[in-house]
Amino acid sequence: MAIYHMQAKVVSRGSGRSAVAASAYMSCSRMYNDYDGIQHDYTRKQGLIYQEVMLPPMAPLEWNDREQLWNAVEENEKTKDSRLAREFVVALPVELDKDSNISLLQDFIKKIL
């Protein structure tokens, strides 16, 4: 039986967070934050099953690189309490296989883009 759970959080400078750091953590990658000069390295973090950058059709092609995307966000938002991103935590049905869960999430993201 599926248990439904979804949590939406704001990635905000006011709470001491960075969009670049959050993206590096979620993608288990290494990214340099141009805004504060900090290198965020989460390449040793394990557990990543799938990753993809999904953008609206009018987004610049260079934003397919998540480091460029989130550094552009950091550069555009100037205030110390800027809301940089939203993070969604979703419980996926265990009854579905990996590919079905990925498809489910892709459909959801397409609807909110």
PDB file of N, CA and C in Angstrom:
ATOM      1  N   MET A   1       0.842  -1.174   0.000  1.00  0.00           N
ATOM      2  CA  MET A   1       0.000   0.000   0.000  1.00  0.00           C
ATOM      3  C   MET A   1       0.894   1.247   0.000  1.00  0.00           C
ATOM      4  N   ALA A   2       0.587   2.190  -0.855  1.00  0.00           N
ATOM      5  CA  ALA A   2       1.372   3.413  -0.963  1.00  0.00           C
ATOM      6  C   ALA A   2       1.062   4.362   0.188  1.00  0.00           C
ATOM      7  N   ILE A   3       2.106   4.971   0.706  1.00  0.00           N
ATOM      8  CA  ILE A   3       1.959   6.016   1.720  1.00  0.00           C
ATOM      9  C   ILE A   3       2.339   7.321   1.035  1.00  0.00           C
ATOM     10  N   TYR A   4       1.419   8.262   1.003  1.00  0.00           N
ATOM     11  CA  TYR A   4       1.644   9.508   0.285  1.00  0.00           C
ATOM     12  C   TYR A   4       2.339  10.516   1.184  1.00  0.00           C
ATOM     13  N   HIS A   5       3.394  11.095   0.661  1.00  0.00           N
ATOM     14  CA  HIS A   5       4.125  12.113   1.403  1.00  0.00           C
ATOM     15  C   HIS A   5       4.821  13.022   0.405  1.00  0.00           C
ATOM     16  N   MET A   6       4.674  14.310   0.594  1.00  0.00           N
ATOM     17  CA  MET A   6       5.415  15.282  -0.202  1.00  0.00           C
ATOM     18  C   MET A   6       5.714  16.473   0.680  1.00  0.00           C
ATOM     19  N   GLN A   7       6.947  16.899   0.638  1.00  0.00           N
ATOM     20  CA  GLN A   7       7.372  18.048   1.428  1.00  0.00           C
ATOM     21  C   GLN A   7       8.067  19.025   0.488  1.00  0.00           C
ATOM     22  N   ALA A   8       7.693  20.283   0.556  1.00  0.00           N
ATOM     23  CA  ALA A   8       8.332  21.328  -0.242  1.00  0.00           C
ATOM     24  C   ALA A   8       9.086  22.256   0.695  1.00  0.00           C
ATOM     25  N   LYS A   9      10.351  22.526   0.359  1.00  0.00           N
ATOM     26  CA  LYS A   9      11.191  23.400   1.174  1.00  0.00           C
ATOM     27  C   LYS A   9      11.742  24.505   0.283  1.00  0.00           C
ATOM     28  N   VAL A  10      12.089  25.622   0.905  1.00  0.00           N
ATOM     29  CA  VAL A  10      12.701  26.729   0.190  1.00  0.00           C
ATOM     30  C   VAL A  10      14.198  26.729   0.480  1.00  0.00           C
ATOM     31  N   VAL A  11      15.002  26.846  -0.564  1.00  0.00           N
ATOM     32  CA  VAL A  11      16.443  27.032  -0.408  1.00  0.00           C
ATOM     33  C   VAL A  11      16.659  28.538  -0.400  1.00  0.00           C
ATOM     34  N   SER A  12      17.059  29.061   0.755  1.00  0.00           N
ATOM     35  CA  SER A  12      17.127  30.509   0.943  1.00  0.00           C
ATOM     36  C   SER A  12      18.456  30.923   1.564  1.00  0.00           C
ATOM     37  N   ARG A  13      19.002  32.029   1.090  1.00  0.00           N
ATOM     38  CA  ARG A  13      20.209  32.580   1.717  1.00  0.00           C
ATOM     39  C   ARG A  13      19.939  32.975   3.155  1.00  0.00           C
ATOM     40  N   GLY A  14      18.716  33.412   3.429  1.00  0.00           N
ATOM     41  CA  GLY A  14      18.353  33.833   4.781  1.00  0.00           C
ATOM     42  C   GLY A  14      18.517  32.724   5.803  1.00  0.00           C
ATOM     43  N   SER A  15      18.397  31.470   5.355  1.00  0.00           N
ATOM     44  CA  SER A  15      18.593  30.335   6.260  1.00  0.00           C
ATOM     45  C   SER A  15      19.997  29.752   6.115  1.00  0.00           C
ATOM     46  N   GLY A  16      20.872  30.484   5.429  1.00  0.00           N
ATOM     47  CA  GLY A  16      22.262  30.059   5.292  1.00  0.00           C
ATOM     48  C   GLY A  16      22.505  29.010   4.225  1.00  0.00           C
ATOM     49  N   ARG A  17      21.563  28.841   3.315  1.00  0.00           N
ATOM     50  CA  ARG A  17      21.704  27.820   2.281  1.00  0.00           C
ATOM     51  C   ARG A  17      22.099  28.428   0.944  1.00  0.00           C
ATOM     52  N   SER A  18      22.550  27.581   0.060  1.00  0.00           N
ATOM     53  CA  SER A  18      22.967  27.974  -1.275  1.00  0.00           C
ATOM     54  C   SER A  18      22.353  27.010  -2.282  1.00  0.00           C
ATOM     55  N   ALA A  19      21.895  27.534  -3.415  1.00  0.00           N
ATOM     56  CA  ALA A  19      21.322  26.682  -4.460  1.00  0.00           C
ATOM     57  C   ALA A  19      22.391  25.778  -5.060  1.00  0.00           C
ATOM     58  N   VAL A  20      23.602  26.295  -5.192  1.00  0.00           N
ATOM     59  CA  VAL A  20      24.705  25.494  -5.734  1.00  0.00           C
ATOM     60  C   VAL A  20      25.020  24.335  -4.792  1.00  0.00           C
ATOM     61  N   ALA A  21      25.122  24.627  -3.496  1.00  0.00           N
ATOM     62  CA  ALA A  21      25.418  23.578  -2.512  1.00  0.00           C
ATOM     63  C   ALA A  21      24.304  22.539  -2.470  1.00  0.00           C
ATOM     64  N   ALA A  22      23.057  22.984  -2.506  1.00  0.00           N
ATOM     65  CA  ALA A  22      21.925  22.056  -2.477  1.00  0.00           C
ATOM     66  C   ALA A  22      21.937  21.149  -3.704  1.00  0.00           C
ATOM     67  N   SER A  23      22.232  21.717  -4.869  1.00  0.00           N
ATOM     68  CA  SER A  23      22.278  20.922  -6.091  1.00  0.00           C
ATOM     69  C   SER A  23      23.440  19.933  -6.070  1.00  0.00           C
ATOM     70  N   ALA A  24      24.595  20.375  -5.598  1.00  0.00           N
ATOM     71  CA  ALA A  24      25.753  19.477  -5.497  1.00  0.00           C
ATOM     72  C   ALA A  24      25.437  18.306  -4.574  1.00  0.00           C
ATOM     73  N   TYR A  25      24.781  18.592  -3.454  1.00  0.00           N
ATOM     74  CA  TYR A  25      24.425  17.546  -2.498  1.00  0.00           C
ATOM     75  C   TYR A  25      23.446  16.550  -3.117  1.00  0.00           C
ATOM     76  N   MET A  26      22.388  17.074  -3.744  1.00  0.00           N
ATOM     77  CA  MET A  26      21.359  16.191  -4.306  1.00  0.00           C
ATOM     78  C   MET A  26      21.866  15.371  -5.486  1.00  0.00           C
ATOM     79  N   SER A  27      22.851  15.897  -6.220  1.00  0.00           N
ATOM     80  CA  SER A  27      23.363  15.185  -7.396  1.00  0.00           C
ATOM     81  C   SER A  27      24.666  14.439  -7.115  1.00  0.00           C
ATOM     82  N   CYS A  28      25.100  14.433  -5.850  1.00  0.00           N
ATOM     83  CA  CYS A  28      26.343  13.746  -5.455  1.00  0.00           C
ATOM     84  C   CYS A  28      27.508  14.188  -6.337  1.00  0.00           C
ATOM     85  N   SER A  29      27.630  15.494  -6.537  1.00  0.00           N
ATOM     86  CA  SER A  29      28.655  16.008  -7.440  1.00  0.00           C
ATOM     87  C   SER A  29      29.482  17.108  -6.771  1.00  0.00           C
ATOM     88  N   ARG A  30      30.423  17.645  -7.526  1.00  0.00           N
ATOM     89  CA  ARG A  30      31.272  18.739  -7.060  1.00  0.00           C
ATOM     90  C   ARG A  30      30.917  19.982  -7.872  1.00  0.00           C
ATOM     91  N   MET A  31      30.643  21.077  -7.168  1.00  0.00           N
ATOM     92  CA  MET A  31      30.307  22.339  -7.837  1.00  0.00           C
ATOM     93  C   MET A  31      30.964  23.498  -7.117  1.00  0.00           C
ATOM     94  N   TYR A  32      31.388  24.469  -7.912  1.00  0.00           N
ATOM     95  CA  TYR A  32      31.971  25.688  -7.368  1.00  0.00           C
ATOM     96  C   TYR A  32      30.909  26.776  -7.373  1.00  0.00           C
ATOM     97  N   ASN A  33      30.748  27.441  -6.233  1.00  0.00           N
ATOM     98  CA  ASN A  33      29.772  28.521  -6.108  1.00  0.00           C
ATOM     99  C   ASN A  33      30.479  29.850  -6.354  1.00  0.00           C
ATOM    100  N   ASP A  34      30.182  30.484  -7.478  1.00  0.00           N
ATOM    101  CA  ASP A  34      30.797  31.768  -7.818  1.00  0.00           C
ATOM    102  C   ASP A  34      30.416  32.866  -6.834  1.00  0.00           C
ATOM    103  N   TYR A  35      29.252  32.775  -6.222  1.00  0.00           N
ATOM    104  CA  TYR A  35      28.754  33.822  -5.325  1.00  0.00           C
ATOM    105  C   TYR A  35      29.601  33.943  -4.065  1.00  0.00           C
ATOM    106  N   ASP A  36      29.916  32.815  -3.439  1.00  0.00           N
ATOM    107  CA  ASP A  36      30.672  32.878  -2.184  1.00  0.00           C
ATOM    108  C   ASP A  36      32.061  32.251  -2.273  1.00  0.00           C
ATOM    109  N   GLY A  37      32.420  31.725  -3.446  1.00  0.00           N
ATOM    110  CA  GLY A  37      33.754  31.167  -3.642  1.00  0.00           C
ATOM    111  C   GLY A  37      33.989  29.822  -2.975  1.00  0.00           C
ATOM    112  N   ILE A  38      32.935  29.119  -2.633  1.00  0.00           N
ATOM    113  CA  ILE A  38      33.077  27.837  -1.942  1.00  0.00           C
ATOM    114  C   ILE A  38      32.881  26.684  -2.926  1.00  0.00           C
ATOM    115  N   GLN A  39      33.782  25.713  -2.835  1.00  0.00           N
ATOM    116  CA  GLN A  39      33.656  24.477  -3.613  1.00  0.00           C
ATOM    117  C   GLN A  39      32.875  23.469  -2.771  1.00  0.00           C
ATOM    118  N   HIS A  40      31.802  22.956  -3.307  1.00  0.00           N
ATOM    119  CA  HIS A  40      30.972  21.975  -2.605  1.00  0.00           C
ATOM    120  C   HIS A  40      31.214  20.611  -3.249  1.00  0.00           C
ATOM    121  N   ASP A  41      31.782  19.691  -2.489  1.00  0.00           N
ATOM    122  CA  ASP A  41      32.143  18.376  -3.024  1.00  0.00           C
ATOM    123  C   ASP A  41      31.383  17.277  -2.287  1.00  0.00           C
ATOM    124  N   TYR A  42      30.432  16.693  -2.974  1.00  0.00           N
ATOM    125  CA  TYR A  42      29.649  15.587  -2.420  1.00  0.00           C
ATOM    126  C   TYR A  42      29.820  14.333  -3.277  1.00  0.00           C
ATOM    127  N   THR A  43      30.980  14.207  -3.930  1.00  0.00           N
ATOM    128  CA  THR A  43      31.210  13.065  -4.817  1.00  0.00           C
ATOM    129  C   THR A  43      31.316  11.746  -4.049  1.00  0.00           C
ATOM    130  N   ARG A  44      31.583  11.799  -2.753  1.00  0.00           N
ATOM    131  CA  ARG A  44      31.655  10.565  -1.952  1.00  0.00           C
ATOM    132  C   ARG A  44      30.292  10.145  -1.400  1.00  0.00           C
ATOM    133  N   LYS A  45      29.321  11.021  -1.519  1.00  0.00           N
ATOM    134  CA  LYS A  45      27.968  10.694  -1.044  1.00  0.00           C
ATOM    135  C   LYS A  45      27.389   9.591  -1.930  1.00  0.00           C
ATOM    136  N   GLN A  46      26.722   8.652  -1.319  1.00  0.00           N
ATOM    137  CA  GLN A  46      26.159   7.533  -2.064  1.00  0.00           C
ATOM    138  C   GLN A  46      24.631   7.559  -2.010  1.00  0.00           C
ATOM    139  N   GLY A  47      24.021   6.781  -2.857  1.00  0.00           N
ATOM    140  CA  GLY A  47      22.577   6.629  -2.813  1.00  0.00           C
ATOM    141  C   GLY A  47      21.834   7.265  -3.975  1.00  0.00           C
ATOM    142  N   LEU A  48      22.534   7.956  -4.860  1.00  0.00           N
ATOM    143  CA  LEU A  48      21.865   8.578  -6.002  1.00  0.00           C
ATOM    144  C   LEU A  48      21.437   7.494  -6.990  1.00  0.00           C
ATOM    145  N   ILE A  49      20.177   7.501  -7.338  1.00  0.00           N
ATOM    146  CA  ILE A  49      19.641   6.502  -8.264  1.00  0.00           C
ATOM    147  C   ILE A  49      19.483   7.075  -9.668  1.00  0.00           C
ATOM    148  N   TYR A  50      19.116   8.348  -9.751  1.00  0.00           N
ATOM    149  CA  TYR A  50      18.850   8.964 -11.048  1.00  0.00           C
ATOM    150  C   TYR A  50      18.997  10.467 -10.909  1.00  0.00           C
ATOM    151  N   GLN A  51      19.468  11.112 -11.969  1.00  0.00           N
ATOM    152  CA  GLN A  51      19.539  12.571 -11.973  1.00  0.00           C
ATOM    153  C   GLN A  51      19.252  13.095 -13.377  1.00  0.00           C
ATOM    154  N   GLU A  52      18.631  14.258 -13.404  1.00  0.00           N
ATOM    155  CA  GLU A  52      18.289  14.888 -14.678  1.00  0.00           C
ATOM    156  C   GLU A  52      18.000  16.358 -14.418  1.00  0.00           C
ATOM    157  N   VAL A  53      18.407  17.206 -15.346  1.00  0.00           N
ATOM    158  CA  VAL A  53      18.045  18.623 -15.296  1.00  0.00           C
ATOM    159  C   VAL A  53      16.885  18.803 -16.267  1.00  0.00           C
ATOM    160  N   MET A  54      15.755  19.294 -15.765  1.00  0.00           N
ATOM    161  CA  MET A  54      14.583  19.545 -16.605  1.00  0.00           C
ATOM    162  C   MET A  54      14.315  21.047 -16.602  1.00  0.00           C
ATOM    163  N   LEU A  55      14.229  21.613 -17.790  1.00  0.00           N
ATOM    164  CA  LEU A  55      14.054  23.057 -17.944  1.00  0.00           C
ATOM    165  C   LEU A  55      12.862  23.353 -18.842  1.00  0.00           C
ATOM    166  N   PRO A  56      12.274  24.550 -18.685  1.00  0.00           N
ATOM    167  CA  PRO A  56      11.237  24.951 -19.637  1.00  0.00           C
ATOM    168  C   PRO A  56      11.861  25.160 -21.024  1.00  0.00           C
ATOM    169  N   PRO A  57      11.081  25.076 -22.094  1.00  0.00           N
ATOM    170  CA  PRO A  57      11.617  25.165 -23.459  1.00  0.00           C
ATOM    171  C   PRO A  57      12.397  26.445 -23.748  1.00  0.00           C
ATOM    172  N   MET A  58      12.052  27.555 -23.087  1.00  0.00           N
ATOM    173  CA  MET A  58      12.701  28.822 -23.401  1.00  0.00           C
ATOM    174  C   MET A  58      13.991  29.051 -22.609  1.00  0.00           C
ATOM    175  N   ALA A  59      14.399  28.107 -21.790  1.00  0.00           N
ATOM    176  CA  ALA A  59      15.612  28.262 -20.978  1.00  0.00           C
ATOM    177  C   ALA A  59      16.857  28.158 -21.859  1.00  0.00           C
ATOM    178  N   PRO A  60      17.905  28.924 -21.528  1.00  0.00           N
ATOM    179  CA  PRO A  60      19.162  28.828 -22.289  1.00  0.00           C
ATOM    180  C   PRO A  60      19.748  27.412 -22.224  1.00  0.00           C
ATOM    181  N   LEU A  61      20.334  26.969 -23.316  1.00  0.00           N
ATOM    182  CA  LEU A  61      20.888  25.614 -23.385  1.00  0.00           C
ATOM    183  C   LEU A  61      21.991  25.369 -22.363  1.00  0.00           C
ATOM    184  N   GLU A  62      22.764  26.410 -22.035  1.00  0.00           N
ATOM    185  CA  GLU A  62      23.866  26.222 -21.077  1.00  0.00           C
ATOM    186  C   GLU A  62      23.361  25.851 -19.683  1.00  0.00           C
ATOM    187  N   TRP A  63      22.096  26.082 -19.413  1.00  0.00           N
ATOM    188  CA  TRP A  63      21.539  25.729 -18.101  1.00  0.00           C
ATOM    189  C   TRP A  63      21.312  24.227 -17.952  1.00  0.00           C
ATOM    190  N   ASN A  64      21.519  23.457 -19.005  1.00  0.00           N
ATOM    191  CA  ASN A  64      21.491  21.999 -18.867  1.00  0.00           C
ATOM    192  C   ASN A  64      22.640  21.517 -17.991  1.00  0.00           C
ATOM    193  N   ASP A  65      23.667  22.347 -17.852  1.00  0.00           N
ATOM    194  CA  ASP A  65      24.750  22.091 -16.897  1.00  0.00           C
ATOM    195  C   ASP A  65      24.302  22.674 -15.563  1.00  0.00           C
ATOM    196  N   ARG A  66      24.064  21.826 -14.570  1.00  0.00           N
ATOM    197  CA  ARG A  66      23.478  22.289 -13.295  1.00  0.00           C
ATOM    198  C   ARG A  66      24.364  23.308 -12.579  1.00  0.00           C
ATOM    199  N   GLU A  67      25.680  23.221 -12.735  1.00  0.00           N
ATOM    200  CA  GLU A  67      26.551  24.204 -12.085  1.00  0.00           C
ATOM    201  C   GLU A  67      26.319  25.593 -12.679  1.00  0.00           C
ATOM    202  N   GLN A  68      26.207  25.680 -14.000  1.00  0.00           N
ATOM    203  CA  GLN A  68      25.922  26.972 -14.640  1.00  0.00           C
ATOM    204  C   GLN A  68      24.526  27.469 -14.279  1.00  0.00           C
ATOM    205  N   LEU A  69      23.561  26.571 -14.253  1.00  0.00           N
ATOM    206  CA  LEU A  69      22.186  26.940 -13.908  1.00  0.00           C
ATOM    207  C   LEU A  69      22.123  27.574 -12.526  1.00  0.00           C
ATOM    208  N   TRP A  70      22.633  26.888 -11.512  1.00  0.00           N
ATOM    209  CA  TRP A  70      22.489  27.376 -10.143  1.00  0.00           C
ATOM    210  C   TRP A  70      23.402  28.556  -9.845  1.00  0.00           C
ATOM    211  N   ASN A  71      24.534  28.673 -10.553  1.00  0.00           N
ATOM    212  CA  ASN A  71      25.338  29.882 -10.403  1.00  0.00           C
ATOM    213  C   ASN A  71      24.631  31.078 -11.032  1.00  0.00           C
ATOM    214  N   ALA A  72      23.890  30.859 -12.114  1.00  0.00           N
ATOM    215  CA  ALA A  72      23.099  31.943 -12.714  1.00  0.00           C
ATOM    216  C   ALA A  72      22.010  32.400 -11.750  1.00  0.00           C
ATOM    217  N   VAL A  73      21.385  31.464 -11.052  1.00  0.00           N
ATOM    218  CA  VAL A  73      20.374  31.813 -10.047  1.00  0.00           C
ATOM    219  C   VAL A  73      21.014  32.618  -8.924  1.00  0.00           C
ATOM    220  N   GLU A  74      22.148  32.144  -8.421  1.00  0.00           N
ATOM    221  CA  GLU A  74      22.844  32.839  -7.328  1.00  0.00           C
ATOM    222  C   GLU A  74      23.236  34.258  -7.748  1.00  0.00           C
ATOM    223  N   GLU A  75      23.669  34.414  -8.996  1.00  0.00           N
ATOM    224  CA  GLU A  75      24.078  35.730  -9.489  1.00  0.00           C
ATOM    225  C   GLU A  75      22.881  36.666  -9.649  1.00  0.00           C
ATOM    226  N   ASN A  76      21.758  36.135 -10.084  1.00  0.00           N
ATOM    227  CA  ASN A  76      20.577  36.952 -10.336  1.00  0.00           C
ATOM    228  C   ASN A  76      19.919  37.446  -9.049  1.00  0.00           C
ATOM    229  N   GLU A  77      19.927  36.617  -8.023  1.00  0.00           N
ATOM    230  CA  GLU A  77      19.299  36.980  -6.752  1.00  0.00           C
ATOM    231  C   GLU A  77      20.309  37.721  -5.887  1.00  0.00           C
ATOM    232  N   LYS A  78      20.066  38.983  -5.633  1.00  0.00           N
ATOM    233  CA  LYS A  78      21.070  39.849  -5.002  1.00  0.00           C
ATOM    234  C   LYS A  78      20.953  39.980  -3.489  1.00  0.00           C
ATOM    235  N   THR A  79      19.763  39.827  -2.926  1.00  0.00           N
ATOM    236  CA  THR A  79      19.587  40.138  -1.508  1.00  0.00           C
ATOM    237  C   THR A  79      20.076  39.007  -0.608  1.00  0.00           C
ATOM    238  N   LYS A  80      20.364  39.359   0.646  1.00  0.00           N
ATOM    239  CA  LYS A  80      20.908  38.376   1.587  1.00  0.00           C
ATOM    240  C   LYS A  80      19.874  37.346   2.033  1.00  0.00           C
ATOM    241  N   ASP A  81      18.592  37.631   1.786  1.00  0.00           N
ATOM    242  CA  ASP A  81      17.546  36.671   2.159  1.00  0.00           C
ATOM    243  C   ASP A  81      16.813  36.111   0.926  1.00  0.00           C
ATOM    244  N   SER A  82      17.504  36.085  -0.205  1.00  0.00           N
ATOM    245  CA  SER A  82      16.902  35.600  -1.456  1.00  0.00           C
ATOM    246  C   SER A  82      16.417  34.166  -1.342  1.00  0.00           C
ATOM    247  N   ARG A  83      15.278  33.914  -1.957  1.00  0.00           N
ATOM    248  CA  ARG A  83      14.771  32.543  -2.091  1.00  0.00           C
ATOM    249  C   ARG A  83      15.277  32.023  -3.430  1.00  0.00           C
ATOM    250  N   LEU A  84      16.200  31.103  -3.367  1.00  0.00           N
ATOM    251  CA  LEU A  84      16.932  30.678  -4.553  1.00  0.00           C
ATOM    252  C   LEU A  84      16.300  29.500  -5.291  1.00  0.00           C
ATOM    253  N   ALA A  85      15.683  28.608  -4.556  1.00  0.00           N
ATOM    254  CA  ALA A  85      15.155  27.386  -5.178  1.00  0.00           C
ATOM    255  C   ALA A  85      14.106  26.758  -4.279  1.00  0.00           C
ATOM    256  N   ARG A  86      13.434  25.779  -4.829  1.00  0.00           N
ATOM    257  CA  ARG A  86      12.511  24.958  -4.048  1.00  0.00           C
ATOM    258  C   ARG A  86      12.990  23.512  -4.143  1.00  0.00           C
ATOM    259  N   GLU A  87      12.907  22.847  -3.029  1.00  0.00           N
ATOM    260  CA  GLU A  87      13.322  21.449  -2.941  1.00  0.00           C
ATOM    261  C   GLU A  87      12.094  20.616  -2.583  1.00  0.00           C
ATOM    262  N   PHE A  88      11.841  19.585  -3.365  1.00  0.00           N
ATOM    263  CA  PHE A  88      10.698  18.714  -3.115  1.00  0.00           C
ATOM    264  C   PHE A  88      11.191  17.341  -2.667  1.00  0.00           C
ATOM    265  N   VAL A  89      10.636  16.859  -1.575  1.00  0.00           N
ATOM    266  CA  VAL A  89      10.910  15.503  -1.090  1.00  0.00           C
ATOM    267  C   VAL A  89       9.610  14.725  -1.253  1.00  0.00           C
ATOM    268  N   VAL A  90       9.666  13.650  -2.033  1.00  0.00           N
ATOM    269  CA  VAL A  90       8.461  12.910  -2.386  1.00  0.00           C
ATOM    270  C   VAL A  90       8.657  11.423  -2.083  1.00  0.00           C
ATOM    271  N   ALA A  91       7.679  10.818  -1.443  1.00  0.00           N
ATOM    272  CA  ALA A  91       7.685   9.363  -1.252  1.00  0.00           C
ATOM    273  C   ALA A  91       7.128   8.725  -2.519  1.00  0.00           C
ATOM    274  N   LEU A  92       7.894   7.834  -3.093  1.00  0.00           N
ATOM    275  CA  LEU A  92       7.471   7.158  -4.319  1.00  0.00           C
ATOM    276  C   LEU A  92       6.902   5.780  -3.994  1.00  0.00           C
ATOM    277  N   PRO A  93       5.940   5.320  -4.774  1.00  0.00           N
ATOM    278  CA  PRO A  93       5.323   4.017  -4.501  1.00  0.00           C
ATOM    279  C   PRO A  93       6.322   2.869  -4.677  1.00  0.00           C
ATOM    280  N   VAL A  94       6.441   2.034  -3.675  1.00  0.00           N
ATOM    281  CA  VAL A  94       7.341   0.879  -3.761  1.00  0.00           C
ATOM    282  C   VAL A  94       6.803  -0.168  -4.731  1.00  0.00           C
ATOM    283  N   GLU A  95       5.522  -0.073  -5.044  1.00  0.00           N
ATOM    284  CA  GLU A  95       4.912  -1.027  -5.971  1.00  0.00           C
ATOM    285  C   GLU A  95       5.391  -0.812  -7.408  1.00  0.00           C
ATOM    286  N   LEU A  96       5.906   0.375  -7.703  1.00  0.00           N
ATOM    287  CA  LEU A  96       6.389   0.673  -9.052  1.00  0.00           C
ATOM    288  C   LEU A  96       7.884   0.401  -9.145  1.00  0.00           C
ATOM    289  N   ASP A  97       8.338   0.023 -10.337  1.00  0.00           N
ATOM    290  CA  ASP A  97       9.773  -0.171 -10.529  1.00  0.00           C
ATOM    291  C   ASP A  97      10.456   1.185 -10.729  1.00  0.00           C
ATOM    292  N   LYS A  98      11.776   1.161 -10.807  1.00  0.00           N
ATOM    293  CA  LYS A  98      12.568   2.393 -10.922  1.00  0.00           C
ATOM    294  C   LYS A  98      12.136   3.239 -12.118  1.00  0.00           C
ATOM    295  N   ASP A  99      12.010   2.626 -13.290  1.00  0.00           N
ATOM    296  CA  ASP A  99      11.647   3.377 -14.497  1.00  0.00           C
ATOM    297  C   ASP A  99      10.259   4.006 -14.391  1.00  0.00           C
ATOM    298  N   SER A 100       9.334   3.317 -13.777  1.00  0.00           N
ATOM    299  CA  SER A 100       7.982   3.862 -13.598  1.00  0.00           C
ATOM    300  C   SER A 100       7.991   5.045 -12.639  1.00  0.00           C
ATOM    301  N   ASN A 101       8.777   4.954 -11.572  1.00  0.00           N
ATOM    302  CA  ASN A 101       8.889   6.072 -10.635  1.00  0.00           C
ATOM    303  C   ASN A 101       9.543   7.283 -11.288  1.00  0.00           C
ATOM    304  N   ILE A 102      10.561   7.044 -12.111  1.00  0.00           N
ATOM    305  CA  ILE A 102      11.211   8.146 -12.832  1.00  0.00           C
ATOM    306  C   ILE A 102      10.208   8.813 -13.763  1.00  0.00           C
ATOM    307  N   SER A 103       9.455   8.026 -14.493  1.00  0.00           N
ATOM    308  CA  SER A 103       8.434   8.558 -15.400  1.00  0.00           C
ATOM    309  C   SER A 103       7.377   9.356 -14.640  1.00  0.00           C
ATOM    310  N   LEU A 104       6.977   8.865 -13.488  1.00  0.00           N
ATOM    311  CA  LEU A 104       6.004   9.555 -12.639  1.00  0.00           C
ATOM    312  C   LEU A 104       6.523  10.936 -12.232  1.00  0.00           C
ATOM    313  N   LEU A 105       7.782  10.992 -11.807  1.00  0.00           N
ATOM    314  CA  LEU A 105       8.374  12.275 -11.412  1.00  0.00           C
ATOM    315  C   LEU A 105       8.539  13.216 -12.601  1.00  0.00           C
ATOM    316  N   GLN A 106       8.956  12.691 -13.744  1.00  0.00           N
ATOM    317  CA  GLN A 106       9.106  13.528 -14.934  1.00  0.00           C
ATOM    318  C   GLN A 106       7.773  14.152 -15.331  1.00  0.00           C
ATOM    319  N   ASP A 107       6.704  13.388 -15.275  1.00  0.00           N
ATOM    320  CA  ASP A 107       5.371  13.922 -15.589  1.00  0.00           C
ATOM    321  C   ASP A 107       4.982  15.027 -14.611  1.00  0.00           C
ATOM    322  N   PHE A 108       5.266  14.829 -13.333  1.00  0.00           N
ATOM    323  CA  PHE A 108       4.962  15.835 -12.313  1.00  0.00           C
ATOM    324  C   PHE A 108       5.742  17.125 -12.574  1.00  0.00           C
ATOM    325  N   ILE A 109       7.035  16.998 -12.840  1.00  0.00           N
ATOM    326  CA  ILE A 109       7.878  18.181 -13.074  1.00  0.00           C
ATOM    327  C   ILE A 109       7.410  18.930 -14.323  1.00  0.00           C
ATOM    328  N   LYS A 110       7.076  18.222 -15.379  1.00  0.00           N
ATOM    329  CA  LYS A 110       6.598  18.875 -16.604  1.00  0.00           C
ATOM    330  C   LYS A 110       5.350  19.707 -16.336  1.00  0.00           C
ATOM    331  N   LYS A 111       4.510  19.244 -15.431  1.00  0.00           N
ATOM    332  CA  LYS A 111       3.285  19.976 -15.118  1.00  0.00           C
ATOM    333  C   LYS A 111       3.545  21.243 -14.314  1.00  0.00           C
ATOM    334  N   ILE A 112       4.601  21.259 -13.516  1.00  0.00           N
ATOM    335  CA  ILE A 112       4.850  22.448 -12.691  1.00  0.00           C
ATOM    336  C   ILE A 112       5.870  23.404 -13.306  1.00  0.00           C
ATOM    337  N   LEU A 113       6.512  23.013 -14.409  1.00  0.00           N
ATOM    338  CA  LEU A 113       7.479  23.912 -15.056  1.00  0.00           C
ATOM    339  C   LEU A 113       6.780  25.068 -15.735  1.00  0.00           C
TER     340      LEU A 113
END
